[in-house]
GROMACS .gro file of C-alpha atoms in nm:
model
  196
    1TYR     CA    1   1.616   1.293  -0.470
    2CYS     CA    2   1.435   1.044  -0.692
    3ARG     CA    3   1.117   1.048  -0.896
    4LEU     CA    4   0.893   0.751  -0.826
    5ASP     CA    5   0.775   0.586  -1.146
    6PHE     CA    6   0.817   0.217  -1.070
    7PRO     CA    7   0.568  -0.041  -0.944
    8MET     CA    8   0.562  -0.154  -0.583
    9LYS     CA    9   0.664  -0.518  -0.550
   10ALA     CA   10   0.574  -0.758  -0.274
   11ALA     CA   11   0.842  -0.995  -0.147
   12SER     CA   12   0.685  -1.283  -0.342
   13GLY     CA   13   0.711  -1.096  -0.671
   14ILE     CA   14   0.339  -1.013  -0.666
   15SER     CA   15   0.274  -0.641  -0.679
   16PHE     CA   16   0.075  -0.482  -0.400
   17GLU     CA   17  -0.143  -0.322  -0.666
   18LYS     CA   18  -0.256  -0.668  -0.784
   19LEU     CA   19  -0.368  -0.743  -0.428
   20ARG     CA   20  -0.562  -0.416  -0.419
   21VAL     CA   21  -0.730  -0.504  -0.749
   22PHE     CA   22  -0.826  -0.842  -0.603
   23PHE     CA   23  -0.954  -0.678  -0.283
   24TYR     CA   24  -1.184  -0.434  -0.466
   25SER     CA   25  -1.300  -0.701  -0.711
   26ALA     CA   26  -1.398  -0.916  -0.412
   27LYS     CA   27  -1.557  -0.620  -0.233
   28TRP     CA   28  -1.783  -0.527  -0.526
   29SER     CA   29  -1.816  -0.877  -0.683
   30LYS     CA   30  -1.770  -0.709  -1.022
   31PHE     CA   31  -1.464  -0.613  -1.224
   32SER     CA   32  -1.644  -0.304  -1.357
   33LYS     CA   33  -1.706  -0.160  -1.009
   34ALA     CA   34  -1.350  -0.240  -0.899
   35ALA     CA   35  -1.223  -0.061  -1.211
   36GLY     CA   36  -1.427   0.248  -1.124
   37GLU     CA   37  -1.293   0.256  -0.770
   38LEU     CA   38  -0.932   0.214  -0.887
   39PHE     CA   39  -0.955   0.454  -1.185
   40VAL     CA   40  -0.851   0.187  -1.437
   41THR     CA   41  -1.030  -0.001  -1.715
   42GLU     CA   42  -1.232  -0.316  -1.658
   43GLY     CA   43  -0.994  -0.499  -1.892
   44ALA     CA   44  -0.697  -0.396  -1.678
   45VAL     CA   45  -0.869  -0.532  -1.366
   46SER     CA   46  -0.950  -0.861  -1.539
   47GLN     CA   47  -0.591  -0.896  -1.659
   48GLN     CA   48  -0.449  -0.822  -1.312
   49ILE     CA   49  -0.673  -1.092  -1.162
   50LYS     CA   50  -0.573  -1.346  -1.429
   51ASP     CA   51  -0.206  -1.267  -1.366
   52LEU     CA   52  -0.251  -1.296  -0.988
   53GLU     CA   53  -0.428  -1.631  -1.024
   54TRP     CA   54  -0.150  -1.755  -1.252
   55LYS     CA   55   0.124  -1.644  -1.011
   56LEU     CA   56  -0.052  -1.801  -0.712
   57GLY     CA   57  -0.149  -2.113  -0.905
   58LYS     CA   58  -0.500  -2.080  -0.758
   59LYS     CA   59  -0.838  -1.978  -0.896
   60LEU     CA   60  -0.968  -1.688  -0.687
   61PHE     CA   61  -1.309  -1.620  -0.845
   62TYR     CA   62  -1.590  -1.809  -1.010
   63ARG     CA   63  -1.703  -1.587  -1.297
   64ARG     CA   64  -2.085  -1.584  -1.297
   65LYS     CA   65  -2.302  -1.397  -1.548
   66THR     CA   66  -2.401  -1.116  -1.313
   67LYS     CA   67  -2.124  -1.117  -1.051
   68LEU     CA   68  -1.802  -1.268  -0.923
   69GLU     CA   69  -1.799  -1.528  -0.648
   70LEU     CA   70  -1.494  -1.603  -0.435
   71THR     CA   71  -1.348  -1.953  -0.436
   72ASP     CA   72  -1.232  -2.103  -0.106
   73GLU     CA   73  -0.878  -1.991  -0.192
   74GLY     CA   74  -1.010  -1.643  -0.274
   75LYS     CA   75  -1.180  -1.623   0.065
   76VAL     CA   76  -0.854  -1.715   0.240
   77LEU     CA   77  -0.658  -1.453   0.045
   78LEU     CA   78  -0.921  -1.187   0.116
   79GLU     CA   79  -0.908  -1.260   0.489
   80LEU     CA   80  -0.529  -1.229   0.486
   81ILE     CA   81  -0.505  -0.902   0.295
   82ASP     CA   82  -0.817  -0.723   0.421
   83PRO     CA   83  -0.646  -0.545   0.715
   84LEU     CA   84  -0.343  -0.456   0.502
   85ILE     CA   85  -0.550  -0.300   0.223
   86TYR     CA   86  -0.763  -0.113   0.476
   87GLN     CA   87  -0.454   0.032   0.645
   88PHE     CA   88  -0.291   0.111   0.313
   89ASP     CA   89  -0.594   0.301   0.186
   90SER     CA   90  -0.621   0.479   0.521
   91LEU     CA   91  -0.258   0.584   0.473
   92PHE     CA   92  -0.354   0.741   0.140
   93ASP     CA   93  -0.642   0.934   0.299
   94ASP     CA   94  -0.417   1.052   0.582
   95PHE     CA   95  -0.153   1.152   0.329
   96LEU     CA   96  -0.410   1.357   0.136
   97ASP     CA   97  -0.519   1.529   0.457
   98LEU     CA   98  -0.160   1.624   0.534
   99ALA     CA   99  -0.072   1.728   0.180
  100ASN     CA  100  -0.392   1.903   0.065
  101ASP     CA  101  -0.264   2.256   0.124
  102PHE     CA  102   0.048   2.219  -0.093
  103GLN     CA  103   0.084   2.362  -0.442
  104GLY     CA  104   0.366   2.325  -0.691
  105SER     CA  105   0.584   2.059  -0.534
  106LEU     CA  106   0.573   1.840  -0.226
  107LYS     CA  107   0.906   1.727  -0.080
  108ILE     CA  108   0.885   1.408   0.122
  109ALA     CA  109   1.165   1.241   0.317
  110ALA     CA  110   1.122   0.868   0.377
  111THR     CA  111   1.319   0.552   0.438
  112GLN     CA  112   1.441   0.347   0.143
  113SER     CA  113   1.208   0.055   0.220
  114LEU     CA  114   0.904   0.287   0.218
  115ILE     CA  115   1.017   0.456  -0.104
  116LEU     CA  116   1.064   0.122  -0.276
  117ASN     CA  117   0.774  -0.077  -0.133
  118LEU     CA  118   0.484   0.134  -0.009
  119LEU     CA  119   0.487   0.493  -0.124
  120PRO     CA  120   0.499   0.459  -0.507
  121THR     CA  121   0.133   0.358  -0.529
  122VAL     CA  122   0.031   0.630  -0.281
  123PHE     CA  123   0.225   0.892  -0.477
  124HIS     CA  124   0.087   0.771  -0.810
  125ARG     CA  125  -0.272   0.801  -0.684
  126PHE     CA  126  -0.197   1.142  -0.533
  127GLU     CA  127  -0.048   1.271  -0.858
  128LYS     CA  128  -0.353   1.147  -1.052
  129GLU     CA  129  -0.585   1.343  -0.823
  130HIS     CA  130  -0.352   1.646  -0.797
  131PRO     CA  131  -0.170   1.666  -1.133
  132GLY     CA  132  -0.038   2.014  -1.058
  133ILE     CA  133   0.168   1.896  -0.762
  134LYS     CA  134   0.505   1.733  -0.827
  135ILE     CA  135   0.624   1.489  -0.560
  136ILE     CA  136   0.995   1.476  -0.482
  137ALA     CA  137   1.107   1.193  -0.252
  138PHE     CA  138   1.429   1.194  -0.052
  139ASN     CA  139   1.574   0.862   0.068
  140ARG     CA  140   1.688   0.922   0.428
  141PRO     CA  141   1.734   0.721   0.750
  142PRO     CA  142   1.478   0.791   1.028
  143ALA     CA  143   1.682   1.049   1.222
  144LYS     CA  144   1.765   1.240   0.903
  145ILE     CA  145   1.395   1.245   0.807
  146VAL     CA  146   1.321   1.437   1.127
  147GLU     CA  147   1.616   1.671   1.062
  148MET     CA  148   1.495   1.746   0.707
  149VAL     CA  149   1.141   1.827   0.817
  150HIS     CA  150   1.269   2.033   1.112
  151SER     CA  151   1.501   2.237   0.889
  152GLY     CA  152   1.242   2.284   0.612
  153GLY     CA  153   1.431   2.064   0.365
  154ALA     CA  154   1.123   1.842   0.340
  155ASP     CA  155   0.756   1.928   0.373
  156LEU     CA  156   0.664   1.588   0.518
  157GLY     CA  157   0.847   1.289   0.656
  158VAL     CA  158   0.731   0.927   0.657
  159GLY     CA  159   0.916   0.665   0.855
  160PRO     CA  160   0.940   0.466   1.175
  161LEU     CA  161   0.870   0.643   1.501
  162VAL     CA  162   1.177   0.820   1.641
  163ALA     CA  163   1.226   1.106   1.885
  164ILE     CA  164   1.019   1.395   1.751
  165PRO     CA  165   1.105   1.753   1.857
  166GLU     CA  166   0.823   1.929   2.042
  167ASP     CA  167   0.781   2.190   1.768
  168LEU     CA  168   0.693   1.923   1.506
  169GLU     CA  169   0.366   1.733   1.466
  170ALA     CA  170   0.366   1.355   1.424
  171LYS     CA  171   0.077   1.126   1.335
  172GLN     CA  172   0.083   0.747   1.333
  173LEU     CA  173  -0.030   0.629   0.989
  174ILE     CA  174  -0.019   0.250   1.028
  175SER     CA  175  -0.041   0.012   1.320
  176SER     CA  176   0.065  -0.325   1.189
  177PRO     CA  177  -0.123  -0.643   1.282
  178TRP     CA  178   0.170  -0.854   1.163
  179VAL     CA  179   0.323  -1.117   1.388
  180LEU     CA  180   0.627  -1.342   1.361
  181ILE     CA  181   0.531  -1.709   1.341
  182ALA     CA  182   0.785  -1.986   1.406
  183ALA     CA  183   0.764  -2.363   1.428
  184PRO     CA  184   0.798  -2.508   1.783
  185ASN     CA  185   1.145  -2.648   1.706
  186HIS     CA  186   1.275  -2.329   1.542
  187PRO     CA  187   1.541  -2.133   1.740
  188LEU     CA  188   1.320  -1.820   1.739
  189SER     CA  189   1.042  -2.007   1.919
  190THR     CA  190   1.247  -2.011   2.242
  191TYR     CA  191   1.237  -1.630   2.270
  192LYS     CA  192   0.969  -1.483   2.495
  193THR     CA  193   1.000  -1.136   2.339
  194ILE     CA  194   1.120  -1.042   1.991
  195THR     CA  195   1.178  -0.680   1.895
  196PRO     CA  196   1.213  -0.563   1.535
   0.00000   0.00000   0.00000
């Protein structure tokens, strides 16, 4: 198993947490309110936004005396990430609902991509709200996740949908709005149907 103490990274090198900081700063139009929602300091929020703007090479907010105002680039970014942040935060709420009854430790089996890219932030927030519960994550392929939960080797499993035995409960946590986009002359554009 592995303990999860590393930041989640997006493919571009921008952490998902920076995008969440941007989302809540845009939602509240104030760094202070975003900081309260994210349980961090206002200075940390401001620094995350500065770093995000530097990495993107775009100004995302106009800093006014009483509130923040999105730039045109900020509005575009907000529109792109809004459904992702909403689904991510819904995942956290669903995770809390599933895990609320546990005490001591919580063993979770998940795929490597989820362990590396999505779950660290969820686990970090969970451990902040439930400091008495230690999370242990097991890196397993989808079929093995089901086996571990079925045998009691893991309390919960998170992964892509596979055949679930009738004596186990399964709940869909995320329905992705993502699509594959290809230029008209790209070889993938000739396919009528593309499956992951």
